[in-house]
XYZ file of C-alpha atoms in Angstrom:
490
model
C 0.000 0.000 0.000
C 0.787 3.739 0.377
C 3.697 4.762 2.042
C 3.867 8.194 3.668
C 4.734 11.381 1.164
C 5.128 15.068 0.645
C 2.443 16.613 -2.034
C 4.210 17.059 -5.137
C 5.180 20.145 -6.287
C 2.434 20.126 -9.192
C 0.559 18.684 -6.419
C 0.952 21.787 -3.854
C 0.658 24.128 -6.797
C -2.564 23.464 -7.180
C -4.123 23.582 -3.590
C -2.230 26.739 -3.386
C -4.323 28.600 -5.838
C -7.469 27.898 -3.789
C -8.683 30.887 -1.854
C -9.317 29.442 1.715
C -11.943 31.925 3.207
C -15.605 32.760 3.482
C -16.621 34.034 -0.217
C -19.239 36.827 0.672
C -20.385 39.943 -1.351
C -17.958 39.408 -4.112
C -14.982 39.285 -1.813
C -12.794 36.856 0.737
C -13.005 36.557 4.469
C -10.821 35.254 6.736
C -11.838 33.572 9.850
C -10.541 33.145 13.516
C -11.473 29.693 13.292
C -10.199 27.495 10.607
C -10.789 23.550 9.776
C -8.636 20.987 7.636
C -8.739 19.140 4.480
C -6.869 16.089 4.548
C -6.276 13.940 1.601
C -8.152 10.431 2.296
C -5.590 8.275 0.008
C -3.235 9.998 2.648
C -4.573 11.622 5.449
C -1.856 14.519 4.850
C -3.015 17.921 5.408
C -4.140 19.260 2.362
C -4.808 23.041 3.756
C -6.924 24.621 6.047
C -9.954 27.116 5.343
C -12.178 29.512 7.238
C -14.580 27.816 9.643
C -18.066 30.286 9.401
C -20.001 30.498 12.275
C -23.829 31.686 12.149
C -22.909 36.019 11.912
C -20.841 34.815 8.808
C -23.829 32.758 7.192
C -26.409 35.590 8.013
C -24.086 38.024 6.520
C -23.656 35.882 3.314
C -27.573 35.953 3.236
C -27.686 39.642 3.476
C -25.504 39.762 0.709
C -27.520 37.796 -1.407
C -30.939 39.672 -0.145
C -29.369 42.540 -0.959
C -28.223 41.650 -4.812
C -31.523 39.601 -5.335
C -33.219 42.602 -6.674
C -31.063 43.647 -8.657
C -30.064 40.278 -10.506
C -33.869 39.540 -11.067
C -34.225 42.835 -13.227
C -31.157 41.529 -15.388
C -32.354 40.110 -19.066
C -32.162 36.423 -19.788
C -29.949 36.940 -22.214
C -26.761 38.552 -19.661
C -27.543 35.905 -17.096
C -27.376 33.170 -19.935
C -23.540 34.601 -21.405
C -22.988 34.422 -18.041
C -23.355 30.888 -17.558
C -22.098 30.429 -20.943
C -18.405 31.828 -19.677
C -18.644 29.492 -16.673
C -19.305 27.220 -18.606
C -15.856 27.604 -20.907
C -13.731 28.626 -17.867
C -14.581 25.028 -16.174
C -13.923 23.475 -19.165
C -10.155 25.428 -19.786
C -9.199 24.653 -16.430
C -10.349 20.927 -16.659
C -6.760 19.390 -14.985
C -6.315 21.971 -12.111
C -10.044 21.449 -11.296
C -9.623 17.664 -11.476
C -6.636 17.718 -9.554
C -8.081 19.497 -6.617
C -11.004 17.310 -6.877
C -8.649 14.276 -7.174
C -6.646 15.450 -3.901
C -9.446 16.517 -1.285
C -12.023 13.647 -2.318
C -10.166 10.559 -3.101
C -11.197 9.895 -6.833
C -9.738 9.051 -9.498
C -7.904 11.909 -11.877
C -10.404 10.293 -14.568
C -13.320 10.365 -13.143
C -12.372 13.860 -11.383
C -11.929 15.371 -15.305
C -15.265 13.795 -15.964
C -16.837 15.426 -13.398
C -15.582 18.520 -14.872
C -16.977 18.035 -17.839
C -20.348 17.115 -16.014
C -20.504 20.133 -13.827
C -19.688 22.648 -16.704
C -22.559 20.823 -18.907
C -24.797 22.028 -16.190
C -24.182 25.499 -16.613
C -24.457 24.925 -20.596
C -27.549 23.560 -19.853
C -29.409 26.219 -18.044
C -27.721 29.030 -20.026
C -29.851 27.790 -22.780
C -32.943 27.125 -20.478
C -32.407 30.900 -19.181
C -33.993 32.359 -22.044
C -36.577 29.752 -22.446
C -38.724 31.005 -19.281
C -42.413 30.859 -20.629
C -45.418 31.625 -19.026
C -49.137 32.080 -20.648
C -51.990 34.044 -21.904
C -56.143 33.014 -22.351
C -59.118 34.346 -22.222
C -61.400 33.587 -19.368
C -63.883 30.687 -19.803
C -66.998 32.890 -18.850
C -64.878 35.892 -21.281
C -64.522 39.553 -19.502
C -60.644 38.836 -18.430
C -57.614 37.432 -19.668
C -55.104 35.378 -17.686
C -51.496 35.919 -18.072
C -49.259 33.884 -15.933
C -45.704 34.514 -15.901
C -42.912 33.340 -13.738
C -40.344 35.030 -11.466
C -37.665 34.310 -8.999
C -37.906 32.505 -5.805
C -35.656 34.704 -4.677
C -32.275 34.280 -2.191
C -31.659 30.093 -2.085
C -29.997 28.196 -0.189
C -27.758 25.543 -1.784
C -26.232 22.533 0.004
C -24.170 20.243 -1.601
C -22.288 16.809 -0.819
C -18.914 15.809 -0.669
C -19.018 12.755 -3.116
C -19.363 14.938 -6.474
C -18.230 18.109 -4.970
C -18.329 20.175 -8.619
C -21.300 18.747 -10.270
C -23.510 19.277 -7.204
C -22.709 22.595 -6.765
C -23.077 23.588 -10.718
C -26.447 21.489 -11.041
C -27.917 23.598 -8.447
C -26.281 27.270 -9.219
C -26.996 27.072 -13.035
C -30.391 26.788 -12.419
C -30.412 29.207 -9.325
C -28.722 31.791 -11.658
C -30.853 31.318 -15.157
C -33.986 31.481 -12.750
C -32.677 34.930 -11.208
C -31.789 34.100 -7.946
C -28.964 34.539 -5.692
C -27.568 32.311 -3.567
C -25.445 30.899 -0.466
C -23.567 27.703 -1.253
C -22.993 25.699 1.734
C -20.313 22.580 0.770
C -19.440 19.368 2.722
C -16.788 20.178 5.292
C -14.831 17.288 3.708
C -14.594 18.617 0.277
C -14.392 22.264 0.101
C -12.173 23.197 -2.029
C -13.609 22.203 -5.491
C -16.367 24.658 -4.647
C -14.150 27.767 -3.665
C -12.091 27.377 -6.785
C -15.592 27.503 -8.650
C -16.179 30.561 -6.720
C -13.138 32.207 -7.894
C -14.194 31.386 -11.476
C -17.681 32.971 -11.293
C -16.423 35.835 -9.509
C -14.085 36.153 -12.944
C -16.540 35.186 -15.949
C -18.844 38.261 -13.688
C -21.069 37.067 -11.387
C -21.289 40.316 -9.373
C -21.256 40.889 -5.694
C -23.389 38.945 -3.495
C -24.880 36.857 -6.144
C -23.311 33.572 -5.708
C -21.457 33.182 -1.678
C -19.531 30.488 -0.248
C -19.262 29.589 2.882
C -17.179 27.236 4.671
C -17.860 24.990 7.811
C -17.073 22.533 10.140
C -20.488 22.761 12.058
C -23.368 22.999 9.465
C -25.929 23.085 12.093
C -25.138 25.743 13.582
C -24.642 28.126 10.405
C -27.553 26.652 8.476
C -30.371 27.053 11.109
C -30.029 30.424 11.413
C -30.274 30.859 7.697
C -33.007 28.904 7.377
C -35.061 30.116 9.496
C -34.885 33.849 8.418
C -37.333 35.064 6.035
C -34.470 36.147 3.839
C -34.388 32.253 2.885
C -36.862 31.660 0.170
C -35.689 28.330 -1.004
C -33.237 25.448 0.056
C -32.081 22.970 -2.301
C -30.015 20.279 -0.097
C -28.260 16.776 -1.790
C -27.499 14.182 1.044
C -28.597 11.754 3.614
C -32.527 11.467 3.975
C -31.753 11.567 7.963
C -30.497 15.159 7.424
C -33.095 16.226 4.651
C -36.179 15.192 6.956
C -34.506 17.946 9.996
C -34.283 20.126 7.469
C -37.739 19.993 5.940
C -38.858 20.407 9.449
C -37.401 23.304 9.797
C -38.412 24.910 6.598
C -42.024 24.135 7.989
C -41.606 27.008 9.743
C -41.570 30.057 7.208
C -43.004 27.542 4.290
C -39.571 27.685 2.419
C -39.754 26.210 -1.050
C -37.562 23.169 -0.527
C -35.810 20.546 -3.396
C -34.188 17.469 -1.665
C -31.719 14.675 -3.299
C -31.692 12.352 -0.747
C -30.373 8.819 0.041
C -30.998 5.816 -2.562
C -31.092 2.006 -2.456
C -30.924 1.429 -6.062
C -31.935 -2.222 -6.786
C -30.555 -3.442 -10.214
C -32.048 -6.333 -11.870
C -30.951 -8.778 -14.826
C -33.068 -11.102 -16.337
C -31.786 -14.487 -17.981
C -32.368 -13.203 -21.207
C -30.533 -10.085 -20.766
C -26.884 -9.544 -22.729
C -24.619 -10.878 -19.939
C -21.328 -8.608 -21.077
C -23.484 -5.843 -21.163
C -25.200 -6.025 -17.969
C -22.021 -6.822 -16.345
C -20.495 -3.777 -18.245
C -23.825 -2.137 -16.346
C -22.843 -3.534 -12.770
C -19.374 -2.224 -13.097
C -20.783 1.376 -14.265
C -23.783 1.552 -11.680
C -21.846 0.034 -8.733
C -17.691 1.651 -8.934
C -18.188 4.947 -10.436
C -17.082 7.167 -7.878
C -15.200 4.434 -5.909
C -19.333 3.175 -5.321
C -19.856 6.019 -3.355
C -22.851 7.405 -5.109
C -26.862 7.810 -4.270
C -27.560 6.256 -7.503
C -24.604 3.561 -7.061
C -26.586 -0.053 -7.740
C -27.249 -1.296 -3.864
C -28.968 -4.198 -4.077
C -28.387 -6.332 -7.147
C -30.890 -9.176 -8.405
C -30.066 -12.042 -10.975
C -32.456 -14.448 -12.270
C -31.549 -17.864 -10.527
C -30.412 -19.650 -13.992
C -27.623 -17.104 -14.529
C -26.480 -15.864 -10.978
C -23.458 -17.648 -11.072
C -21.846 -16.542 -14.224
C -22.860 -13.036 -13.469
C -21.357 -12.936 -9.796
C -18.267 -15.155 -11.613
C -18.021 -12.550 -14.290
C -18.637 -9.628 -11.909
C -15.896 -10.823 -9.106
C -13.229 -11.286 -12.449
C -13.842 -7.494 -12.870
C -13.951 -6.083 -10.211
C -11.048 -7.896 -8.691
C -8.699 -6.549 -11.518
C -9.249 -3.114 -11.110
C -6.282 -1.420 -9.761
C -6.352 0.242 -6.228
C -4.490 3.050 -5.165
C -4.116 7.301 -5.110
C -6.211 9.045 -7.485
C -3.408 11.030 -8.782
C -1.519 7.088 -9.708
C -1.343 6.442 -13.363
C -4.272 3.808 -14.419
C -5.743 3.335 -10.945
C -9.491 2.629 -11.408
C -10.521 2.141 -7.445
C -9.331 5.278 -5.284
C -9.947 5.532 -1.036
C -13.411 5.795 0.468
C -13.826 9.652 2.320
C -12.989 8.730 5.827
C -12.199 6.449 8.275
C -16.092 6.113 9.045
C -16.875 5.011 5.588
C -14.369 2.105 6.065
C -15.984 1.407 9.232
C -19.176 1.605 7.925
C -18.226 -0.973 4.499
C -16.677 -3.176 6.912
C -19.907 -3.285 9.344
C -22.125 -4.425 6.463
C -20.230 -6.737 5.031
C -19.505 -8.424 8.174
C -23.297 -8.415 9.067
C -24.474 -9.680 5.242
C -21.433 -12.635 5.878
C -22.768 -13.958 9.483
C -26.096 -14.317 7.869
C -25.162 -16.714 5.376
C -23.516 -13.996 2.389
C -20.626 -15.552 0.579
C -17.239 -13.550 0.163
C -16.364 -13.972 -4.310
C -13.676 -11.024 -3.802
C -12.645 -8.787 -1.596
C -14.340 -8.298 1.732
C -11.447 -6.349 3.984
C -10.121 -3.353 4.382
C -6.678 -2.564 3.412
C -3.873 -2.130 5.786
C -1.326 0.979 5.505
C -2.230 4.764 4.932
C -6.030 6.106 3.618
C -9.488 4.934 3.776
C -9.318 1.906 1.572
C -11.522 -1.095 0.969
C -11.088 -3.707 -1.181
C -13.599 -3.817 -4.422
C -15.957 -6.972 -3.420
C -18.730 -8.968 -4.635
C -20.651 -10.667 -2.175
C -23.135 -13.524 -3.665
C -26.637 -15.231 -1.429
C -26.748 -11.925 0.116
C -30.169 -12.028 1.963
C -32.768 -9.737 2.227
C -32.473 -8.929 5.595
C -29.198 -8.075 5.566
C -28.193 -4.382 7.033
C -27.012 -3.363 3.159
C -30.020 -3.890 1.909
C -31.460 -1.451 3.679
C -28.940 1.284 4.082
C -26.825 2.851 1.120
C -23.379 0.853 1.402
C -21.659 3.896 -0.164
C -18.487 1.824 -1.438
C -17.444 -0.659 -3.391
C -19.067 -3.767 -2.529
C -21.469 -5.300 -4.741
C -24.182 -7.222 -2.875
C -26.095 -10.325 -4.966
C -28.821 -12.437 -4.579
C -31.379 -14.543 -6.717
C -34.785 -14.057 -7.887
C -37.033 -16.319 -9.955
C -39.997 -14.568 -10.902
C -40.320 -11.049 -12.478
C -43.027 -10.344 -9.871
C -40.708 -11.382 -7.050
C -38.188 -9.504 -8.109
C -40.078 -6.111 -8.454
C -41.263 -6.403 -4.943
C -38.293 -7.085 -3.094
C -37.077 -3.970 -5.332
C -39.971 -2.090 -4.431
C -39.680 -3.182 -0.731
C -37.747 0.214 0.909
C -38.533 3.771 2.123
C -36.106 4.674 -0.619
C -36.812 5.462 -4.331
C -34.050 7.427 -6.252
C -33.339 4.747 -9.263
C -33.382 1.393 -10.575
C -31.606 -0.029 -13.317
C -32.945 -3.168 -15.273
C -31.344 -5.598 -18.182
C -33.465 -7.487 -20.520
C -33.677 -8.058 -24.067
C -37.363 -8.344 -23.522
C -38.330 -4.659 -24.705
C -42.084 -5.502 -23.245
C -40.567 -6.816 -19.668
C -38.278 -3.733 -19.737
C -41.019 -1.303 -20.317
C -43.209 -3.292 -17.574
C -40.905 -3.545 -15.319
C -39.683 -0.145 -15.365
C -43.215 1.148 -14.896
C -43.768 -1.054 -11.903
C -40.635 0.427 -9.966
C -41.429 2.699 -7.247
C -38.082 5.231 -8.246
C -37.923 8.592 -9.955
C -35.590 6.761 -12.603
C -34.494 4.260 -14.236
C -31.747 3.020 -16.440
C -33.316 0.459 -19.137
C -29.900 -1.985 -19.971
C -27.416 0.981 -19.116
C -25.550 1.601 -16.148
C -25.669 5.445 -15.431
C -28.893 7.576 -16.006
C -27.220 11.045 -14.769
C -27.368 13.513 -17.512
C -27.940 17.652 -17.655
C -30.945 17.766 -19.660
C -32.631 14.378 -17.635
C -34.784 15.300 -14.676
C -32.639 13.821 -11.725
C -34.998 12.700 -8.676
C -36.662 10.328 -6.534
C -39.807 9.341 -4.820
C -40.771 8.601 -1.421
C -37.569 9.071 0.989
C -35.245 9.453 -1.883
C -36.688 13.571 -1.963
C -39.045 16.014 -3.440
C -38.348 18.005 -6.571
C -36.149 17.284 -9.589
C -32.810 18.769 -10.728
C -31.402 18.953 -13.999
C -33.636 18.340 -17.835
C -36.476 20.602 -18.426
C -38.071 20.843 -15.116
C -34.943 21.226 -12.823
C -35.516 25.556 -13.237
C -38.345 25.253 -12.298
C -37.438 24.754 -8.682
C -36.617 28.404 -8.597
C -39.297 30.276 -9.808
C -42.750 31.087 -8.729
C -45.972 31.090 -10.727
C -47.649 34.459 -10.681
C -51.047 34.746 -12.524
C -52.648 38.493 -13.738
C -56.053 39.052 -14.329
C -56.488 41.778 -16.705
C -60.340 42.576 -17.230
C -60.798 43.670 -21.047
């Protein structure tokens, strides 16, 4: 495994031309208080940034209430070029970005220029949806009136985002914040700052103006967020992560009726029928269960293989998986980089232990590694029953838990069977079982004989536990603009 070492100089470089403060009004603050960023592969100290505390989050949100006005009464058009330079700067600074991504959150340099590419799509995205905003016009049924409806800002949103995809997050929810005409106060995992304060930087260059897009920084969220939330000031709060978390916050939105968008928690059951295309659906597993070192909501949780063909799949899955090479992101051709934190080890190495004493069989993997960062083997675990503690919690690495089904209405309920419902993923050849199958799964998505369903211009979303609103495609401004309707009598 790793052995201890200094940041390269390229390395260094790069964390260096992060601006560690508060970002609030259009310029930095520095704090008394500061907190770490370690790099998991590591745990060296990365840098340290400004710890906010709740007079630094109320100031960001006077900062945004303040510039709200204003950037409402801007045309489509400017806020769209705006966007539209975000969009190119993320893109020209693809390997520093990916770098610092790489660094504070473990993943591969790969995936991390990926991501890049994903986040700046966003802003593509809803530079073109900015001067799309429609509303309507029609006379009244019983004549005398006409209704026009048209749509404005919800006005000064709060925007939460998790440490697993620390750029996209953070793009899919400002690009639609900003084309909608509303400012904002971006609030990003302690763990994985960074990514969002260089993005900062970069919208404070392409011209974002003062107050219109804040970061801010913290080791206690709690104790920032609260205050924010429950001022009046706060008309919306878009939060990505656990569904524990999300219900205390919709609780306290309750209390001024703040518009509220929640990604929360997944247990994304993926399903292959005996007729399916075996290399594909293993191509599938592979895509739905490592990307992002299987630390994903929409990362395939529980997976289900018709009885006749378990073994080849779990035989052909466990060859894969136990190939892929393990180490730093930063490490030429490494595919499987460290979990977050020590906890996420602990947590990987709970469930597995629990699925294993109730009768789950070990095909690869199944330990943690020994030696510097937060690494766990890639595993596939076969007979893995239903009551097992992974199959009803998000595993959130890179274990991939079978079992057998026989019937197609089996299958769907033991699918169906959870709080959660973020996405599902099935493989068949059988376009009428797809289709019927699809339909019958309680999730917001679903991936029909591919692996990954996240995409810009696709509504991203789930049902019950798995959150309210959508994010992304056609519908994902919509989370930031009210419906006003004007009757004009004629």
């Amino acid at each position: 495994m790793l052995t201890e070492t200094a940041l390269t100089a390229a390395e260094r470089a790069a964390i260096d031309t992060v601006a560690t403060g508060l970002f609030i009004d259009g310029g930095w603050r520095a704090t008394a208080a500061t907190f770490q960023v370690t790099d998991p592969a590591t745990g060296q100290l990365l840098c340290e940034v400004a710890d906010a505390d709740s007079t630094d989050g109320l100031d960001a949100l006077a900062a945004a209430d303040r510039a709200q006005a204003q950037w409402a009464r801007t045309t489509p058009r400017q806020r769209s070029d705006i966007l539209m330079e975000a969009h190119r700067a993320l893109l020209a600074d693809t390997e520093r970005l990916a770098l610092i991504m790489t660094l504070e959150m473990g993943k591969p340099l790969a995936e991390a220029r990926g991501e890049i590419a994903y986040a700046a799509e966003f802003f593509r995205w809803f530079a073109e949806e900015a001067v799309r905003l429609d509303g309507g016009y029609m006379p009244a049924p019983a004549g005398g009136s006409r209704f026009l409806v048209t749509r404005q800002p919800v006005g000064p949103s709060l925007l939460v985002t998790p440490w697993n995809f620390p750029m996209a997050m953070g793009t899919r929810k400002i690009g639609p914040a900003l084309a909608a005409g509303c400012t904002c106060i971006v609030k990003p995992a302690e763990q994985t700052p960074l990514s969002m304060l260089a993005l900062a930087d970069i919208l404070d260059r392409v011209g974002v103006p003062a107050g219109v897009v804040n970061v801010i920084t913290t080791s206690d969220p709690g104790a920032v967020m609260t205050p924010m939330i429950l001022d009046n000031r706060s008309r919306k709060l878009s939060f990505t992560g656990s569904t524990a978390v999300g219900k205390l916050l919709l609780e306290q939105c309750a209390r001024t009726v703040m518009r509220t968008s929640m990604e929360l928690g997944g247990n994304a059951p993926f399903i292959v029928f005996d007729d399916a295309d075996l290399d594909e659906a293993v191509e599938g597993a592979l895509a739905a269960k490592m990307r992002n070192i299987g630390q994903a909501c929409t990362a395939a949780n529980r997976i289900f293989v018709q009885r006749s063909i378990v073994d080849e799949f779990a035989n052909r899955l466990a060859d894969r998986l136990a190939a892929l090479p393990m180490g730093r992101g930063t490490e030429p051709g490494v595919v499987v980089g460290p979990l977050i934190d020590a906890d996420a080890v602990a947590k990987v190495t709970s469930l597995v232990a629990d699925a294993v004493g109730r009768g789950a069989t070990v095909r690869t993997g199944g330990a943690a590694l020994e030696g510097l960062g937060n690494f766990y083997s890639a595993t596939v675990l076969t007979d893995v029953p239903d009551d097992a503690e992974m199959c009803h919690t998000e595993i959130f690495g890179p274990v991939a838990a079978i079992a057998a089904f026989d019937t197609e209405a089996e299958v769907v309920a033991r699918a169906n069977n959870t709080p959660y419902g973020l996405v599902g993923y099935v493989f068949t050849e059988n376009l009428r079982r797809g289709l019927r199958v699809c339909e019958a799964l309680e999730t917001g998505m679903v991936g029909l004989n591919q692996g990954v369903v996240s995409n810009p211009a696709a509504p991203f979303g789930g049902v019950k536990e798995s959150g309210l609103g959508r994010e992304g495609g056609l519908t994902g401004i919509d989370e930031f603009l009210e419906t006003k309707y004007i009757g004009v009598r004629i």
